[in-house]
Coordinates of C-alpha atoms and ligand atoms in Angstrom, one line a residue:
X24 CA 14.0 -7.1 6.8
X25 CA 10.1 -7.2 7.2
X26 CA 8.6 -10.2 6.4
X27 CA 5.1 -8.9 5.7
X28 CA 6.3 -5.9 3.9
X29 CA 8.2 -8.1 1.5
X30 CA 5.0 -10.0 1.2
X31 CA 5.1 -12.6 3.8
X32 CA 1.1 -13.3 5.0
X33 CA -1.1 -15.9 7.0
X34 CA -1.6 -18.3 3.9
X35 CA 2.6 -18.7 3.7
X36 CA 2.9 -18.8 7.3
X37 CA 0.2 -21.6 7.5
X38 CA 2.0 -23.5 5.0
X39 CA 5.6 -22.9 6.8
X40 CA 3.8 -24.5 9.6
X41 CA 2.6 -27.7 8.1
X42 CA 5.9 -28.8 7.2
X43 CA 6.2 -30.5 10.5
X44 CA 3.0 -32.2 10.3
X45 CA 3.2 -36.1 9.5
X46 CA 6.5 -36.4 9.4
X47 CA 8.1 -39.9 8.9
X48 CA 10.9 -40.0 11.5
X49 CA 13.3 -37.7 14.0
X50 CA 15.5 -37.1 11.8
X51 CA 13.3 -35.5 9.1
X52 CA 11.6 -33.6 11.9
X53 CA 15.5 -31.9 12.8
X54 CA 15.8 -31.1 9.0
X55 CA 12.4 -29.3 8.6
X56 CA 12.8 -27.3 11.7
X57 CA 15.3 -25.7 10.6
X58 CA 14.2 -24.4 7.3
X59 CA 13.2 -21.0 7.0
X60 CA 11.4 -18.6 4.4
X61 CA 13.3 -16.4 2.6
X62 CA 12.4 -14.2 -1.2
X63 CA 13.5 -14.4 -4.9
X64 CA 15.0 -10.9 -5.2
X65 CA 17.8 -12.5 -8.4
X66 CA 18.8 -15.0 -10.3
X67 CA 21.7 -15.4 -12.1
X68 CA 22.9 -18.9 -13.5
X69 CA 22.2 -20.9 -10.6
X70 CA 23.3 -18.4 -7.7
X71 CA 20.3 -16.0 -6.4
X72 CA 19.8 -13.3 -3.9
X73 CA 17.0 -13.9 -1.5
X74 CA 15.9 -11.7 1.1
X75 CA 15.0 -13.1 4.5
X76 CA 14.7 -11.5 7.9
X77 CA 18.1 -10.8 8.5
X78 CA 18.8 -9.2 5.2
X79 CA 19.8 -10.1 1.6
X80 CA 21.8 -13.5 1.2
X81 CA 23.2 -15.2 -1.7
X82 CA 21.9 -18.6 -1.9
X83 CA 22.5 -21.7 -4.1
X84 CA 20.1 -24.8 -5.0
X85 CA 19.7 -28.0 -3.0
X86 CA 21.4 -30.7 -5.2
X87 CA 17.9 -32.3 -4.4
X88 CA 16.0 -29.8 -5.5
X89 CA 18.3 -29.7 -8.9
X90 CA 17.8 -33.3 -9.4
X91 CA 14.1 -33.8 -9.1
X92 CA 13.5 -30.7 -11.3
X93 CA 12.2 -31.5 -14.8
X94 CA 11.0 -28.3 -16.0
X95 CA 12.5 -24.6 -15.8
X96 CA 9.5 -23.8 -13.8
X97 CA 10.0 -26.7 -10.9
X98 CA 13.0 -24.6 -10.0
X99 CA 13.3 -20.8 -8.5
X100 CA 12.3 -18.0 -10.0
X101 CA 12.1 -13.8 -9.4
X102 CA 9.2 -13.6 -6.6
X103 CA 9.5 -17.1 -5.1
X104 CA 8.6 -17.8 -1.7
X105 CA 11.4 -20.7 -0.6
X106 CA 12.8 -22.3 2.3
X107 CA 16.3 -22.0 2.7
X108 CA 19.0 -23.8 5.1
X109 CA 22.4 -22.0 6.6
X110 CA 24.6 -25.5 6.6
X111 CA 28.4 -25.3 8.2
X112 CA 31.2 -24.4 6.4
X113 CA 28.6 -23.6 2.9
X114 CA 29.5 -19.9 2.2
X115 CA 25.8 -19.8 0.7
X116 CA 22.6 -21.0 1.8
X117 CA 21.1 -23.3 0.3
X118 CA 17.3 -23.3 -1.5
X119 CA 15.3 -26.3 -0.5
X120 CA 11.9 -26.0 -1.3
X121 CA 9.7 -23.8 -3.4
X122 CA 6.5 -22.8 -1.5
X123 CA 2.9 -22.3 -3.3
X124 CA 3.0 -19.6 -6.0
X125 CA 0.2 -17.5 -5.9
X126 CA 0.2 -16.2 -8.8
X127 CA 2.9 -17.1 -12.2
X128 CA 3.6 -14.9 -14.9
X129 CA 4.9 -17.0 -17.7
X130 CA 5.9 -16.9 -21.7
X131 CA 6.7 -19.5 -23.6
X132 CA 10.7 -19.4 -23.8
X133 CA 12.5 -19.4 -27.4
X134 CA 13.0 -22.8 -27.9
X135 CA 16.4 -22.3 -30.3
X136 CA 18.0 -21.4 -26.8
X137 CA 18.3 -25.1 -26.6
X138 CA 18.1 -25.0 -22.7
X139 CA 19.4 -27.7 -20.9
X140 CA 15.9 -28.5 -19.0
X141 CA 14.0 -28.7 -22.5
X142 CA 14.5 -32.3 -21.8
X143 CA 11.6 -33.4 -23.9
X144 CA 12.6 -31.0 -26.7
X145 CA 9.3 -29.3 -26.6
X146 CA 9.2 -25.6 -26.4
X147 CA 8.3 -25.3 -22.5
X148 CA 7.4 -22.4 -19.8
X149 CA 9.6 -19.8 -18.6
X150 CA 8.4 -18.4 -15.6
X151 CA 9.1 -14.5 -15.6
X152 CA 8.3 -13.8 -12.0
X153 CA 6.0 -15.1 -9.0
X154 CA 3.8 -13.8 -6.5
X155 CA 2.6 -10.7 -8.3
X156 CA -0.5 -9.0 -7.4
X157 CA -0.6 -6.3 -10.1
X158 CA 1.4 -7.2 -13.9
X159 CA 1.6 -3.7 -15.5
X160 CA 2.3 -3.6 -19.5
X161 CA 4.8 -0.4 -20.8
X162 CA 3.4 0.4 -24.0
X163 CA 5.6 3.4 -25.4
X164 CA 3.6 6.2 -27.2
X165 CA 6.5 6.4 -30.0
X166 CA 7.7 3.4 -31.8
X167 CA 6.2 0.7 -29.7
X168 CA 2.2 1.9 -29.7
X169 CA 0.8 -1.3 -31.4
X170 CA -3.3 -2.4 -30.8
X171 CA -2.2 -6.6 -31.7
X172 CA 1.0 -6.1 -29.3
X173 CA -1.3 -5.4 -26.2
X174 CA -4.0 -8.2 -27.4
X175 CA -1.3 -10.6 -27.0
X176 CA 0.4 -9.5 -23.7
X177 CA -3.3 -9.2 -22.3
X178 CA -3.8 -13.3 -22.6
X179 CA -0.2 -14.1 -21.4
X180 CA -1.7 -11.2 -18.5
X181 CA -4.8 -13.0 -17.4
X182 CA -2.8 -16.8 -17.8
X183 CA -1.1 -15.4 -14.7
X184 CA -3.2 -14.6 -11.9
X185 CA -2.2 -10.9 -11.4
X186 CA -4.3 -8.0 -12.2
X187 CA -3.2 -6.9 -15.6
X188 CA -2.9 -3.0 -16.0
X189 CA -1.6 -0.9 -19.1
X190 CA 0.4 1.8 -18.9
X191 CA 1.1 4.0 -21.7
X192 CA 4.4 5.4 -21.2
X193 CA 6.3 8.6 -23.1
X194 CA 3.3 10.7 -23.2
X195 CA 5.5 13.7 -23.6
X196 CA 6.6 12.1 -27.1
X197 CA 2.9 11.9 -28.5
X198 CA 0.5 14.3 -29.9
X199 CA -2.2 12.8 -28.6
X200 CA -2.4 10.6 -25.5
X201 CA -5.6 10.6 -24.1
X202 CA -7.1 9.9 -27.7
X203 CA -4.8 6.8 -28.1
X204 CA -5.8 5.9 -24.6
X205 CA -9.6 5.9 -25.6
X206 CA -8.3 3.2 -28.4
X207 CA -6.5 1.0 -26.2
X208 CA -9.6 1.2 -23.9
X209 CA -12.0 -0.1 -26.5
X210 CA -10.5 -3.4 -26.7
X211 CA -9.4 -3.6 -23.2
X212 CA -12.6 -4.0 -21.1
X213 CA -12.3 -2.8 -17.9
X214 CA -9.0 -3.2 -17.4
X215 CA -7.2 0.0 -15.9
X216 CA -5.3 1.8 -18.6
X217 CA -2.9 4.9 -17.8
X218 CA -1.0 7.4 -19.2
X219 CA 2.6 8.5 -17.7
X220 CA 5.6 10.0 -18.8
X221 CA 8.6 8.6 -16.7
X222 CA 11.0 11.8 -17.6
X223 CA 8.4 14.4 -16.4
X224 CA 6.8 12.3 -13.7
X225 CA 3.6 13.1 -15.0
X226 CA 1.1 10.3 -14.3
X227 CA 3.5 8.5 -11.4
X228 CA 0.6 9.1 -8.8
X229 CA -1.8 7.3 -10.2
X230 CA 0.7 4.7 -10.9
X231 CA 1.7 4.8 -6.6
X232 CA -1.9 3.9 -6.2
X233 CA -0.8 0.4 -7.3
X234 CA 2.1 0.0 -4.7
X235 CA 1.2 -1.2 -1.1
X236 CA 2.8 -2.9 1.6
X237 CA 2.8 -6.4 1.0
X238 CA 2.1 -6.1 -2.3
X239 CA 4.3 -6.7 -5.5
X240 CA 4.2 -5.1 -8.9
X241 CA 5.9 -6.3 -12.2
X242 CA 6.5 -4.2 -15.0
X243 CA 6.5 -5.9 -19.1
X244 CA 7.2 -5.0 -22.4
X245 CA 9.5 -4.2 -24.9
X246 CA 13.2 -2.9 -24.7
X247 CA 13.3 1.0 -24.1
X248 CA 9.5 1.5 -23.4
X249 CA 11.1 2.8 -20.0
X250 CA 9.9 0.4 -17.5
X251 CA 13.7 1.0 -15.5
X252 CA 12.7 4.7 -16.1
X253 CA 9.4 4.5 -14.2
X254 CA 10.4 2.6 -11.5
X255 CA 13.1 4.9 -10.6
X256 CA 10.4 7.9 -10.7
X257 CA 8.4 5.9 -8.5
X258 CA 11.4 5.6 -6.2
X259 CA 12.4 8.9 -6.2
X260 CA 16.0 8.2 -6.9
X261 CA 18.3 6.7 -9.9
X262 CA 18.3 3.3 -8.9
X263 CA 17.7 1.4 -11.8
X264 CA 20.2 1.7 -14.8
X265 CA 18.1 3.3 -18.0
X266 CA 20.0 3.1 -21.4
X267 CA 19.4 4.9 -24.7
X268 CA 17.3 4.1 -27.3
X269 CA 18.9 4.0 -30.5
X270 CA 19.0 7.1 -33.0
X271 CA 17.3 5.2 -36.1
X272 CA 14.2 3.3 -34.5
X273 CA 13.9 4.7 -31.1
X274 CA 14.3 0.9 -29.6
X275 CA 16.1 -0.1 -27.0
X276 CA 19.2 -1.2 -26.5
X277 CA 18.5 -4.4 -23.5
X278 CA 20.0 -2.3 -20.8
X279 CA 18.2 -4.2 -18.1
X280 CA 19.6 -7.7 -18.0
X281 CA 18.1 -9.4 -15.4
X282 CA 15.3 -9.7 -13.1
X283 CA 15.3 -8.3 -10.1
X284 CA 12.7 -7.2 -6.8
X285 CA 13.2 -4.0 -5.5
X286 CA 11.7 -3.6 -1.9
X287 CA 10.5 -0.4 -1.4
X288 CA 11.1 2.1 1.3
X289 CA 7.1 2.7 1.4
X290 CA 6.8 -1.2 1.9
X291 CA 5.4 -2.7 -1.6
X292 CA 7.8 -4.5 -3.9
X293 CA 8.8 -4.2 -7.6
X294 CA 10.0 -6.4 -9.9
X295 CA 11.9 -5.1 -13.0
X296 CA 12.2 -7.1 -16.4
X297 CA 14.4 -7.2 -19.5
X298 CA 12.5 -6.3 -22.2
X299 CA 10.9 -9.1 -24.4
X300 CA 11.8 -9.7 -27.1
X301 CA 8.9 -11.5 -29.8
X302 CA 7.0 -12.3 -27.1
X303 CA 4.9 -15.7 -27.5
X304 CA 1.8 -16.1 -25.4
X305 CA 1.0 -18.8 -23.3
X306 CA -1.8 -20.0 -22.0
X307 CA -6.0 -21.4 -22.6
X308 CA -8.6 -20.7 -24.5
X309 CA -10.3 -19.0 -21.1
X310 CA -7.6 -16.4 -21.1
X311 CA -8.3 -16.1 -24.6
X312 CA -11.9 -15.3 -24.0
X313 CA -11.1 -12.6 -21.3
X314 CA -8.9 -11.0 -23.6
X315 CA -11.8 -10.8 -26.6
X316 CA -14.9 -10.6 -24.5
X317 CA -16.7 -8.7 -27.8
X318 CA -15.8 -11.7 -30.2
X319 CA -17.1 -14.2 -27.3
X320 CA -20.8 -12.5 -27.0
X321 CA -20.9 -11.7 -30.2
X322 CA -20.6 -15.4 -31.6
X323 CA -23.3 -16.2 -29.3
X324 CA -25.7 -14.4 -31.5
X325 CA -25.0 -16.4 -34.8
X326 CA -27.6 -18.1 -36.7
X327 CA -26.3 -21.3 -36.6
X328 CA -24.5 -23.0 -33.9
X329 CA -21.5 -24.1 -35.9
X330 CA -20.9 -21.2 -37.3
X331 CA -17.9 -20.8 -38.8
X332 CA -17.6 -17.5 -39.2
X333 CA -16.6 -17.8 -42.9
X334 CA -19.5 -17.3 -45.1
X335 CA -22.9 -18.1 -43.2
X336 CA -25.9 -16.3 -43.8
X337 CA -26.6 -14.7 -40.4
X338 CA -23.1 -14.9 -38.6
X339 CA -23.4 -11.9 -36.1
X340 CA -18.7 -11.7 -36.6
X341 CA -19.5 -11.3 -40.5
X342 CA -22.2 -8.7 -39.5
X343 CA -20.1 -6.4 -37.2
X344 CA -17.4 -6.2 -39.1
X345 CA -19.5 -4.6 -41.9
X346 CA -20.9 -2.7 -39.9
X347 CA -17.2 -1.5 -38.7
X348 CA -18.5 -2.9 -34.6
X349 CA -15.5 -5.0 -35.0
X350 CA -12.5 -4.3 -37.1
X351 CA -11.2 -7.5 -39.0
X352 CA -7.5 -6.7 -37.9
X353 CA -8.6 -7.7 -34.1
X354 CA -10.5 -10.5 -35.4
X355 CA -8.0 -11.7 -37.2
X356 CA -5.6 -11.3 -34.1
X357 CA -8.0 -13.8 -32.1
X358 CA -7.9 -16.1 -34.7
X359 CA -3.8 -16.2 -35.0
X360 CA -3.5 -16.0 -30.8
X361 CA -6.4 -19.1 -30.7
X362 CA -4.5 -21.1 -33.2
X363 CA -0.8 -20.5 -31.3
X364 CA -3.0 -21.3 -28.0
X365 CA -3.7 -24.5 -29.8
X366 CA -0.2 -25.6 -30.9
X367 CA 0.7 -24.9 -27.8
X368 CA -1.8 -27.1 -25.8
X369 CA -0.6 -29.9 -28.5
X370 CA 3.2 -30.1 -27.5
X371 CA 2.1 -29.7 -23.6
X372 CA 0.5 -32.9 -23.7
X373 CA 3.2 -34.2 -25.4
X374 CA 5.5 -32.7 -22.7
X375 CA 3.8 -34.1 -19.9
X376 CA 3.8 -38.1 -21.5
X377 CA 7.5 -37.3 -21.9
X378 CA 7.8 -35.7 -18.3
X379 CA 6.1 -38.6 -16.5
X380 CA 7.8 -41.6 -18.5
X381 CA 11.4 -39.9 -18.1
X382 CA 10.2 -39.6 -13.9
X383 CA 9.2 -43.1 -13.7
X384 CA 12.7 -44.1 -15.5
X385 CA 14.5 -41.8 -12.7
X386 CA 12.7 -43.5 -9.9
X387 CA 13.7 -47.2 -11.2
X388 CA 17.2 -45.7 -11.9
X389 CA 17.5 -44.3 -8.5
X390 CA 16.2 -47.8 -6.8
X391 CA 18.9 -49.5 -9.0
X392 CA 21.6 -47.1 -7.3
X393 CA 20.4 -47.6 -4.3
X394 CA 20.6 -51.6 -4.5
X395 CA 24.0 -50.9 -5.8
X396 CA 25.3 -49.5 -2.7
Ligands
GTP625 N1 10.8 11.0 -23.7 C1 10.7 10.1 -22.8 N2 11.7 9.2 -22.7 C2 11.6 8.2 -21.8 C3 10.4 8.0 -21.0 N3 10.6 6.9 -20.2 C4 11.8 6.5 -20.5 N4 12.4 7.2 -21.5 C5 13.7 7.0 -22.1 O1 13.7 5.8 -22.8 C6 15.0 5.2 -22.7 C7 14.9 3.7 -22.3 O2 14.4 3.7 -20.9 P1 14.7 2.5 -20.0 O3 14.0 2.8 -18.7 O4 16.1 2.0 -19.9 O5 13.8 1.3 -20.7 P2 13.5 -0.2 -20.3 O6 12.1 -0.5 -20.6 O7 13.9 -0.4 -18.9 O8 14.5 -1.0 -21.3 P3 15.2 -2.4 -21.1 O9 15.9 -2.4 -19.8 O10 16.2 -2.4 -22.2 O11 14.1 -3.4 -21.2 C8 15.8 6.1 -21.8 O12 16.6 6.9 -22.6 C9 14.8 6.9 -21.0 O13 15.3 8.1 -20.6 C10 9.3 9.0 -21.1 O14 8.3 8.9 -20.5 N5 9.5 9.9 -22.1
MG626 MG1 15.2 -1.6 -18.0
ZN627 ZN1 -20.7 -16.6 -37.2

């Protein structure tokens, strides 16, 4: 395979290099030289494909790697950039290392799943997919077209690093696109915002604009928006499965059941997703702010500094929404996502006591085993 098509580049390579640099003794030298890179392209409980140079590979975890892991996101996921090694008489390879992500698109996972690295019993990060450059959201124009919906996939968007995109998909099934997409542009600010229908193909050149060599895109949203759908029209061929939507509500039925990065012929890389369900953002108040840039200039222009937006004489919020500048459904919307954002930044410092006291007990444990032998 092509490393640089897949997305291999200078900063990787540099830090490929420097793991032979201060090494401690031969025999660690023998171990690192040996390593090489390889890409997340599945995961499936524990056993992933990865691409490397000489084609696609199943591959397994380093029991080291395993052990030392106290969060979902210390380990693998779609996207990764690892190093792997080929050991005798192991019918897979083996994932040592995780190299720098560039950029993480994350959510917090559904904490009722009781996962077995929710250690701390906190609700804790689930990391969708790595090394993104562009994150495009599938907003259908039938039953999924929702205003709150892409306020709260734009903050979990810009927590990630990637440019975030919107794509309004099943244009053939609406009266009126372009109006809706004048909507979705008002609270959006900037940010690119589409219109395709993935069974015509109209719209899927604009999309191609997005795909380059090197590069990787990720598609989000909600089950049967078509985000399968649209990456096989950007393909050119039924690669993806795409399932029905059901009869009554026009939703989807999960067909897509894992993630997975498709290499393209052109040289860019996709990465398809299951649909999300109730999606719960993640994130700080920053992204926050980028998603409601209005609510943050307008607050700047209250009377008083400690405005509370409530009932002061002068509050510029209060103003605009009487004045219908600012409709109190997206203002109420900031408030809910700030107050989630808040909850969440709670149990994350709660997380990390719990992650560094139950690393500490590891270490003495492991000394203790060590003595023992
Ligand atoms: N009319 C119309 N139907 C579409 C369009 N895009 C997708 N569909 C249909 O919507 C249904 C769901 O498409 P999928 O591509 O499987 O949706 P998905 O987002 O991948 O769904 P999951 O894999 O379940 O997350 C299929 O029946 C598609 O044919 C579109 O632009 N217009
Ligand atoms: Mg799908
Ligand atoms: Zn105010």
């Amino acid at each position: 395979m092509n490393m640089n098509k897949l997305g291999w580049n200078e900063v990787l390579q540099k830090e490929y290099d420097a793991r032979l640099l201060n090494l401690q003794n031969e025999n660690e030298a023998k171990q690192l030289e040996r390593l090489f890179p390889g890409r997340i392209a599945l995961e499936q409980k524990n056993l992933y494909n990865v691409f490397t140079s000489e084609g696609e590979f199943k591959a397994i975890l380093a029991d080291k790697l395993w052990f030392n892991a106290f969060d979902r996101q210390e380990l693998p996921a779609v996207g990764d950039w690892v190093l792997l090694s080929n050991e005798d008489g192991c019918e897979q390879l083996k994932i040592q290392k995780i190299m720098e992500r560039r950029s993480t698109l994350s959510r917090q996972s559904i904490a009722s799943h009781g996962r077995k690295f929710d250690k701390s019993g906190t609700s804790e990060e689930q990391v969708v997919a790595t090394n993104i450059d562009t994150v495009i959201m599938v907003i259908a124009l039938d039953f999924d077209y929702n205003l709150r919906k892409i306020e709260r996939y734009l903050t979990l968007m810009w927590n990630s690093g990637a440019d975030p995109v919107i794509l309004l998909n099943k244009a053939d099934q609406c009266a009126n696109p372009e109006e809706l997409k004048m909507e979705v542009e008002a609270i959006s600010y900037g940010i690119p915002v589409h219109t395709m229908s993935a069974v015509t193909g109209q719209g899927v050149d604009e999309l191609k604009k997005y795909i380059a060599p090197g590069k990787t895109i990720t598609f989000i949203g909600s089950s049967g928006v078509g985000k399968s759908t649209i990456i096989n029209q950007i393909i050119g061929e039924e690669v993806m499965e795409v399932g029905d939507v059901r009869d009554a509500d026009k939703r989807g039925r999960h067909t897509t059941t894992h993630r997975q990065l498709i290499p393209l012929a052109s040289g860019g890389n996709v990465i398809d997703n299951p649909g999300m369900r109730d999606i719960k953002i993640i994130g700080n108040v920053e992204n926050l702010n980028l998603t409601f840039p209005d609510i943050v200039e307008l607050k700047k222009h209250c009377r008083f500094r400690n405005c509370q937006h409530e009932t002061e004489p002068g509050c510029a919020i209060l103003q605009a929404i009487a004045d219908g500048d600012l409709t109190e459904k997206r203002y109420k919307s900031y408030l809910k996502l700030g107050r989630e954002l808040a909850f969440l930044h709670h149990r994350k410092v709660h997380r990390q006591i719990f992650n560094k006291n139950a690393k500490s007990k590891q270490k003495i444990l492991g000394t203790k085993i060590k003595q023992h032998k």
